[in-house]
Amino acid sequence: MTLTGAHLTLRALEPEDLDFLYAVENNQDIWSVSDTVTPYSKAVLKDYLANAHRPIYETLQLRMVICLKQTQQPIGLVDLFDFDPKHRKAGVGIVISENTERQKGRAKEAIELLLNYGFRHLKLHQVYALVAVHNVPSIKLFEGLGFSCSGVLKSWWLTSDGYTDLNVFQRVRSEK
């Protein structure tokens, strides 16, 4: 499956993505905005890639590679996770791993493509994101995508600086 936007394509993970996935998952600079606490081996990621083709209804997750449309260079990953088909909701997560591609609207375009797919094809009712209260770029990103902050989870994530609060952002599908 490939989703195409103005500047990006989102595509399914392929076995050839092993080195890219290894670099992203083991980038400790990103760990502070994820649940990752230990490095992943190539063997573990190879097994993950071997099963990445399984349907979201089975794995409850959909991870896609964000690529520049013109060159197909991978620049990040975007996920639907914690998929709940009964209540038609999922979490969304994103990482733009290429520093030179940040602050260019890439994350917004990637999430818009994924939300369109989720709302239209998976019939999601709502999507949520958990964002650290000090992560201003991500707060602006989700607010700009029409998400509303519906609450704060106090002392929710342990980071190297201690516990931090997380904003809960939700976007409910409009029934128009």
Coordinates of N, CA and C in Angstrom, one line a residue:
M1 N 0.8 -1.2 0.0 CA 0.0 0.0 0.0 C 0.9 1.2 0.0
T2 N 0.5 2.2 -0.8 CA 1.2 3.5 -0.9 C 0.2 4.6 -0.8
L3 N 0.5 5.6 0.0 CA -0.3 6.8 0.1 C 0.5 8.0 -0.5
T4 N -0.1 8.8 -1.3 CA 0.7 9.8 -2.0 C 0.1 11.2 -1.7
G5 N 1.0 12.1 -1.3 CA 0.6 13.5 -1.1 C 1.4 14.4 -2.0
A6 N 1.4 15.7 -1.7 CA 2.1 16.7 -2.5 C 3.6 16.5 -2.6
H7 N 4.2 16.2 -1.4 CA 5.7 16.1 -1.3 C 6.2 14.8 -0.8
L8 N 5.2 13.9 -0.3 CA 5.6 12.7 0.3 C 4.8 11.5 -0.2
T9 N 5.4 10.3 0.0 CA 4.6 9.1 -0.1 C 4.8 8.3 1.2
L10 N 3.8 7.7 1.6 CA 3.8 6.7 2.7 C 3.7 5.3 2.1
R11 N 4.6 4.5 2.5 CA 4.6 3.1 2.0 C 4.8 2.1 3.1
A12 N 4.4 0.9 2.8 CA 4.6 -0.2 3.7 C 6.1 -0.5 3.9
L13 N 6.4 -1.0 5.1 CA 7.7 -1.5 5.4 C 8.1 -2.6 4.5
E14 N 9.4 -2.6 4.1 CA 9.9 -3.7 3.2 C 11.2 -4.3 3.9
P15 N 11.5 -5.5 3.6 CA 12.8 -6.1 4.2 C 14.0 -5.2 4.0
E16 N 14.0 -4.5 2.9 CA 15.2 -3.6 2.5 C 15.3 -2.4 3.5
D17 N 14.2 -2.2 4.3 CA 14.2 -1.1 5.3 C 15.0 -1.4 6.6
L18 N 15.6 -2.5 6.6 CA 16.3 -3.0 7.9 C 17.3 -1.9 8.4
D19 N 18.2 -1.5 7.6 CA 19.2 -0.5 8.1 C 18.6 0.8 8.5
F20 N 17.6 1.3 7.7 CA 16.9 2.5 8.1 C 16.2 2.4 9.4
L21 N 15.4 1.3 9.6 CA 14.7 1.0 10.8 C 15.6 0.9 12.0
Y22 N 16.7 0.2 11.8 CA 17.7 0.0 12.8 C 18.3 1.4 13.3
A23 N 18.6 2.3 12.3 CA 19.1 3.6 12.7 C 18.0 4.4 13.4
V24 N 16.8 4.4 13.0 CA 15.7 5.2 13.7 C 15.5 4.6 15.1
E25 N 15.2 3.3 15.2 CA 14.9 2.8 16.5 C 16.0 2.9 17.5
N26 N 17.2 2.9 17.0 CA 18.4 3.0 18.0 C 18.9 4.4 18.2
N27 N 18.2 5.4 17.6 CA 18.6 6.8 17.8 C 18.2 7.3 19.2
Q28 N 19.1 7.4 20.1 CA 18.7 7.7 21.5 C 18.1 9.1 21.6
D29 N 18.4 10.0 20.7 CA 17.8 11.3 20.7 C 16.3 11.2 20.6
I30 N 15.8 10.2 20.0 CA 14.3 10.0 19.8 C 13.7 9.3 20.9
W31 N 14.4 8.6 21.7 CA 13.8 7.8 22.8 C 13.1 8.6 23.8
S32 N 13.4 9.9 24.0 CA 12.7 10.7 25.0 C 11.2 11.0 24.6
V33 N 10.9 10.7 23.3 CA 9.5 10.9 22.9 C 8.8 9.6 22.5
S34 N 9.4 8.5 23.0 CA 8.8 7.2 22.7 C 9.0 6.3 24.0
D35 N 8.5 5.1 23.8 CA 8.6 4.2 24.9 C 9.9 3.3 24.9
T36 N 10.8 3.6 23.9 CA 12.0 2.8 23.8 C 13.0 3.1 24.9
V37 N 13.5 2.1 25.5 CA 14.5 2.3 26.6 C 15.7 1.4 26.4
T38 N 15.7 0.5 25.4 CA 16.9 -0.3 25.1 C 17.0 -0.4 23.6
P39 N 18.2 -0.6 23.2 CA 18.5 -0.8 21.7 C 17.8 -2.0 21.2
Y40 N 17.5 -2.0 19.9 CA 17.0 -3.1 19.2 C 18.1 -3.8 18.3
S41 N 18.1 -5.1 18.3 CA 19.1 -5.7 17.5 C 18.6 -5.8 16.0
K42 N 19.5 -6.0 15.1 CA 19.0 -6.2 13.7 C 18.2 -7.5 13.6
A43 N 18.5 -8.5 14.4 CA 17.7 -9.8 14.3 C 16.3 -9.5 14.7
V44 N 16.1 -8.8 15.8 CA 14.7 -8.5 16.3 C 14.0 -7.7 15.2
L45 N 14.6 -6.7 14.7 CA 14.0 -5.8 13.6 C 13.7 -6.6 12.4
K46 N 14.6 -7.5 12.0 CA 14.4 -8.4 10.8 C 13.1 -9.2 11.0
D47 N 12.9 -9.8 12.2 CA 11.7 -10.5 12.5 C 10.5 -9.6 12.5
Y48 N 10.6 -8.4 13.0 CA 9.5 -7.5 12.9 C 9.1 -7.2 11.5
L49 N 10.1 -6.9 10.6 CA 9.9 -6.6 9.2 C 9.2 -7.8 8.5
A50 N 9.6 -9.0 8.9 CA 9.0 -10.2 8.3 C 7.5 -10.4 8.6
N51 N 7.1 -9.7 9.7 CA 5.6 -9.8 10.0 C 4.9 -8.5 9.8
A52 N 5.6 -7.5 9.3 CA 5.0 -6.1 9.1 C 3.9 -6.1 8.1
H53 N 3.8 -7.1 7.2 CA 2.7 -7.2 6.2 C 1.4 -7.7 6.8
R54 N 1.4 -8.2 8.0 CA 0.1 -8.7 8.6 C -0.9 -7.5 8.7
P55 N -2.2 -7.8 8.6 CA -3.2 -6.8 8.6 C -3.3 -6.1 10.0
I56 N -3.7 -4.8 10.0 CA -3.8 -4.0 11.2 C -4.9 -4.7 12.2
Y57 N -5.8 -5.4 11.6 CA -6.8 -6.1 12.5 C -6.2 -7.2 13.3
E58 N -5.1 -7.7 12.8 CA -4.3 -8.7 13.5 C -3.3 -8.2 14.5
T59 N -2.5 -7.2 14.0 CA -1.4 -6.7 14.7 C -1.7 -5.5 15.6
L60 N -2.8 -4.8 15.3 CA -3.3 -3.6 15.9 C -2.4 -2.5 15.8
Q61 N -1.6 -2.5 14.7 CA -0.6 -1.4 14.4 C -0.4 -1.4 12.9
L62 N -0.2 -0.1 12.4 CA 0.1 0.1 11.0 C 1.3 1.1 11.0
R63 N 2.5 0.6 10.6 CA 3.6 1.5 10.5 C 4.0 1.7 9.0
M64 N 4.2 2.9 8.7 CA 4.5 3.2 7.3 C 5.8 4.1 7.2
V65 N 6.6 3.9 6.2 CA 7.8 4.7 5.9 C 7.4 6.0 5.2
I66 N 7.9 7.1 5.7 CA 7.7 8.4 5.1 C 8.8 8.6 4.1
C67 N 8.5 8.8 2.8 CA 9.5 9.0 1.8 C 9.3 10.3 1.1
L68 N 10.4 11.0 0.7 CA 10.2 12.1 -0.2 C 9.7 11.6 -1.5
K69 N 8.7 12.3 -2.1 CA 8.0 11.9 -3.3 C 8.9 11.8 -4.5
Q70 N 9.8 12.8 -4.7 CA 10.6 12.8 -5.9 C 11.7 11.8 -5.9
T71 N 12.3 11.5 -4.7 CA 13.5 10.7 -4.6 C 13.2 9.3 -4.0
Q72 N 12.1 9.2 -3.3 CA 11.7 8.0 -2.5 C 12.7 7.8 -1.3
Q73 N 13.5 8.8 -1.0 CA 14.4 8.7 0.2 C 13.5 8.6 1.5
P74 N 13.8 7.6 2.3 CA 13.0 7.5 3.6 C 13.5 8.6 4.5
I75 N 12.5 9.3 5.2 CA 12.9 10.4 6.1 C 12.2 10.2 7.5
G76 N 11.4 9.2 7.6 CA 10.8 9.0 8.9 C 9.8 7.8 8.9
L77 N 9.1 7.7 10.0 CA 8.1 6.7 10.2 C 6.8 7.3 10.8
V78 N 5.7 6.8 10.4 CA 4.4 7.2 11.0 C 3.6 6.0 11.3
D79 N 2.9 6.0 12.4 CA 2.2 4.8 12.9 C 0.8 5.1 13.3
L80 N -0.1 4.1 13.1 CA -1.3 4.0 13.8 C -1.0 2.8 14.8
F81 N -1.3 3.0 16.1 CA -1.0 2.0 17.0 C -2.2 1.9 18.0
D82 N -2.2 0.9 18.8 CA -3.2 0.7 19.8 C -4.6 0.7 19.1
F83 N -4.6 0.1 17.9 CA -5.9 0.1 17.1 C -6.9 -0.7 17.8
D84 N -8.1 -0.1 17.9 CA -9.3 -0.7 18.6 C -10.4 -0.7 17.6
P85 N -10.6 -1.9 16.9 CA -11.6 -1.9 15.8 C -13.0 -1.8 16.4
K86 N -13.3 -2.3 17.6 CA -14.6 -2.2 18.2 C -15.0 -0.7 18.4
H87 N -14.1 0.0 19.0 CA -14.5 1.4 19.3 C -14.0 2.4 18.3
R88 N -13.3 1.8 17.2 CA -12.9 2.6 16.0 C -12.0 3.8 16.4
K89 N -10.9 3.4 17.2 CA -9.9 4.5 17.6 C -8.5 3.9 17.5
A90 N -7.6 4.8 17.4 CA -6.2 4.4 17.4 C -5.3 5.6 17.8
G91 N -4.1 5.3 18.3 CA -3.1 6.3 18.5 C -2.3 6.6 17.3
V92 N -1.7 7.8 17.2 CA -0.9 8.1 16.1 C 0.5 8.6 16.6
G93 N 1.5 8.1 16.0 CA 2.9 8.5 16.3 C 3.7 8.8 15.1
I94 N 4.7 9.7 15.2 CA 5.5 10.1 14.0 C 6.9 10.4 14.5
V95 N 7.8 10.1 13.6 CA 9.2 10.6 13.8 C 9.7 11.0 12.4
I96 N 10.2 12.2 12.3 CA 11.0 12.6 11.1 C 12.4 12.5 11.5
S97 N 13.1 11.4 11.0 CA 14.4 11.1 11.5 C 15.5 11.9 10.8
E98 N 15.2 12.4 9.7 CA 16.2 13.3 9.0 C 16.1 14.7 9.5
N99 N 17.1 15.2 10.2 CA 17.0 16.5 10.8 C 16.8 17.6 9.7
T100 N 17.3 17.4 8.5 CA 17.2 18.4 7.4 C 15.8 18.5 6.9
E101 N 14.9 17.5 7.2 CA 13.5 17.5 6.8 C 12.5 18.0 7.8
R102 N 13.0 18.3 9.0 CA 12.2 18.8 10.0 C 11.8 20.3 9.8
Q103 N 10.7 20.7 10.3 CA 10.2 22.1 10.2 C 9.9 22.5 8.8
K104 N 9.5 21.5 8.0 CA 9.2 21.8 6.6 C 7.8 21.3 6.2
G105 N 7.0 21.0 7.2 CA 5.6 20.5 7.0 C 5.5 19.0 6.7
R106 N 6.6 18.3 6.8 CA 6.6 16.9 6.4 C 5.8 16.1 7.4
A107 N 5.9 16.3 8.7 CA 5.1 15.6 9.7 C 3.6 15.8 9.5
K108 N 3.2 17.1 9.2 CA 1.8 17.4 9.0 C 1.3 16.7 7.8
E109 N 2.0 16.7 6.7 CA 1.5 16.0 5.5 C 1.4 14.5 5.7
A110 N 2.4 13.9 6.4 CA 2.4 12.5 6.6 C 1.2 12.1 7.5
I111 N 0.9 12.9 8.5 CA -0.2 12.5 9.4 C -1.5 12.8 8.7
E112 N -1.6 13.8 7.9 CA -2.8 14.0 7.1 C -3.1 12.9 6.2
L113 N -2.1 12.4 5.5 CA -2.3 11.2 4.6 C -2.8 10.0 5.5
L114 N -2.1 9.7 6.6 CA -2.5 8.6 7.4 C -3.9 8.7 8.0
L115 N -4.2 10.0 8.5 CA -5.6 10.2 9.0 C -6.6 10.0 7.9
N116 N -6.4 10.5 6.7 CA -7.3 10.3 5.6 C -7.6 8.8 5.4
Y117 N -6.5 8.0 5.4 CA -6.6 6.5 5.3 C -7.4 5.9 6.4
G118 N -7.0 6.3 7.6 CA -7.7 5.8 8.8 C -9.2 6.1 8.9
F119 N -9.5 7.4 8.6 CA -10.9 7.8 8.7 C -11.8 7.1 7.5
R120 N -11.2 7.1 6.3 CA -11.9 6.6 5.2 C -12.0 5.1 5.1
H121 N -10.8 4.5 5.2 CA -10.7 3.0 5.0 C -10.9 2.2 6.2
L122 N -10.4 2.6 7.3 CA -10.5 1.9 8.6 C -11.7 2.3 9.3
K123 N -12.4 3.3 8.9 CA -13.6 3.9 9.5 C -13.4 4.3 11.0
L124 N -12.2 4.8 11.2 CA -11.9 5.3 12.6 C -12.8 6.4 13.0
H125 N -13.2 6.4 14.2 CA -14.0 7.5 14.8 C -13.2 8.6 15.4
Q126 N -12.0 8.1 16.0 CA -11.1 9.1 16.5 C -9.7 8.6 16.6
V127 N -8.8 9.5 16.7 CA -7.3 9.3 16.7 C -6.8 10.1 17.9
Y128 N -5.8 9.6 18.6 CA -5.2 10.3 19.7 C -3.7 10.3 19.6
A129 N -3.1 11.3 20.3 CA -1.7 11.4 20.4 C -1.3 11.8 21.8
L130 N -0.2 11.3 22.3 CA 0.3 11.7 23.6 C 1.5 12.5 23.4
V131 N 1.5 13.7 23.9 CA 2.6 14.7 23.6 C 3.1 15.3 24.9
A132 N 4.4 15.2 25.2 CA 5.0 15.8 26.4 C 4.6 17.3 26.4
V133 N 4.3 17.8 27.6 CA 3.9 19.2 27.7 C 4.9 20.2 27.3
H134 N 6.2 19.8 27.3 CA 7.3 20.7 26.9 C 7.6 20.6 25.4
N135 N 7.0 19.7 24.7 CA 7.3 19.4 23.3 C 6.5 20.4 22.4
V136 N 6.9 21.6 22.4 CA 6.1 22.7 21.7 C 5.9 22.4 20.2
P137 N 7.0 21.9 19.5 CA 6.7 21.7 18.0 C 5.6 20.6 17.8
S138 N 5.6 19.6 18.6 CA 4.6 18.6 18.4 C 3.2 19.1 18.9
I139 N 3.1 19.9 19.9 CA 1.9 20.5 20.3 C 1.3 21.3 19.2
K140 N 2.1 22.2 18.6 CA 1.7 23.0 17.4 C 1.3 22.1 16.2
L141 N 2.0 21.0 16.0 CA 1.7 20.1 14.9 C 0.3 19.6 15.1
F142 N 0.0 19.0 16.2 CA -1.3 18.4 16.4 C -2.4 19.4 16.5
E143 N -2.2 20.5 17.1 CA -3.2 21.6 17.1 C -3.5 22.0 15.7
G144 N -2.4 22.2 14.8 CA -2.6 22.5 13.4 C -3.3 21.5 12.6
L145 N -3.4 20.3 13.1 CA -4.1 19.2 12.4 C -5.5 19.0 12.9
G146 N -5.9 19.9 13.8 CA -7.3 19.9 14.3 C -7.5 19.0 15.5
F147 N -6.4 18.6 16.1 CA -6.5 17.9 17.4 C -6.8 18.8 18.5
S148 N -7.6 18.4 19.5 CA -7.8 19.2 20.7 C -7.2 18.5 21.9
C149 N -6.6 19.3 22.8 CA -6.1 18.8 24.0 C -7.2 18.4 25.0
S150 N -7.4 17.2 25.3 CA -8.5 16.8 26.1 C -8.2 16.5 27.6
G151 N -6.9 16.6 27.9 CA -6.5 16.3 29.3 C -5.0 16.2 29.4
V152 N -4.5 16.1 30.6 CA -3.1 15.9 30.9 C -2.9 14.7 31.8
L153 N -2.0 13.9 31.4 CA -1.6 12.7 32.3 C -0.4 13.1 33.1
K154 N -0.6 13.2 34.4 CA 0.4 13.7 35.3 C 1.5 12.7 35.5
S155 N 2.8 13.2 35.5 CA 4.0 12.3 35.7 C 3.9 11.0 35.0
W156 N 3.5 11.0 33.7 CA 3.2 9.8 33.0 C 4.5 9.1 32.4
W157 N 5.4 9.9 32.0 CA 6.6 9.3 31.3 C 7.9 9.6 32.2
L158 N 8.7 8.6 32.4 CA 10.0 8.8 33.0 C 11.0 9.1 32.0
T159 N 11.7 10.2 32.1 CA 12.7 10.6 31.2 C 14.0 10.7 32.0
S160 N 15.1 11.1 31.3 CA 16.4 11.3 32.0 C 16.3 12.5 32.9
D161 N 15.4 13.4 32.7 CA 15.2 14.5 33.6 C 14.1 14.3 34.7
G162 N 13.6 13.1 34.8 CA 12.6 12.8 35.8 C 11.2 12.6 35.1
Y163 N 10.2 12.6 35.8 CA 8.8 12.3 35.3 C 8.3 13.6 34.6
T164 N 7.6 13.4 33.5 CA 7.0 14.5 32.7 C 5.5 14.2 32.5
D165 N 4.8 15.3 32.4 CA 3.4 15.2 32.1 C 3.2 15.1 30.6
L166 N 2.1 14.4 30.2 CA 1.8 14.3 28.8 C 0.4 14.9 28.5
N167 N 0.3 15.6 27.4 CA -1.0 16.1 26.9 C -1.6 15.0 26.1
V168 N -2.9 14.8 26.3 CA -3.7 13.9 25.5 C -4.4 14.7 24.4
F169 N -4.0 14.5 23.1 CA -4.7 15.2 22.0 C -5.6 14.2 21.3
Q170 N -6.8 14.7 21.0 CA -7.7 13.8 20.2 C -8.3 14.6 19.0
R171 N -8.5 13.8 18.0 CA -9.3 14.3 16.9 C -10.4 13.3 16.5
V172 N -11.6 13.8 16.7 CA -12.8 13.0 16.4 C -13.2 13.3 15.0
R173 N -13.5 12.2 14.3 CA -13.9 12.3 12.9 C -15.2 13.2 12.8
S174 N -15.2 14.1 11.9 CA -16.4 14.9 11.7 C -17.4 14.0 10.9
E175 N -18.6 14.0 11.2 CA -19.6 13.2 10.5 C -20.3 13.9 9.4
K176 N -19.6 14.8 8.8 CA -20.2 15.6 7.6 C -20.3 14.8 6.4

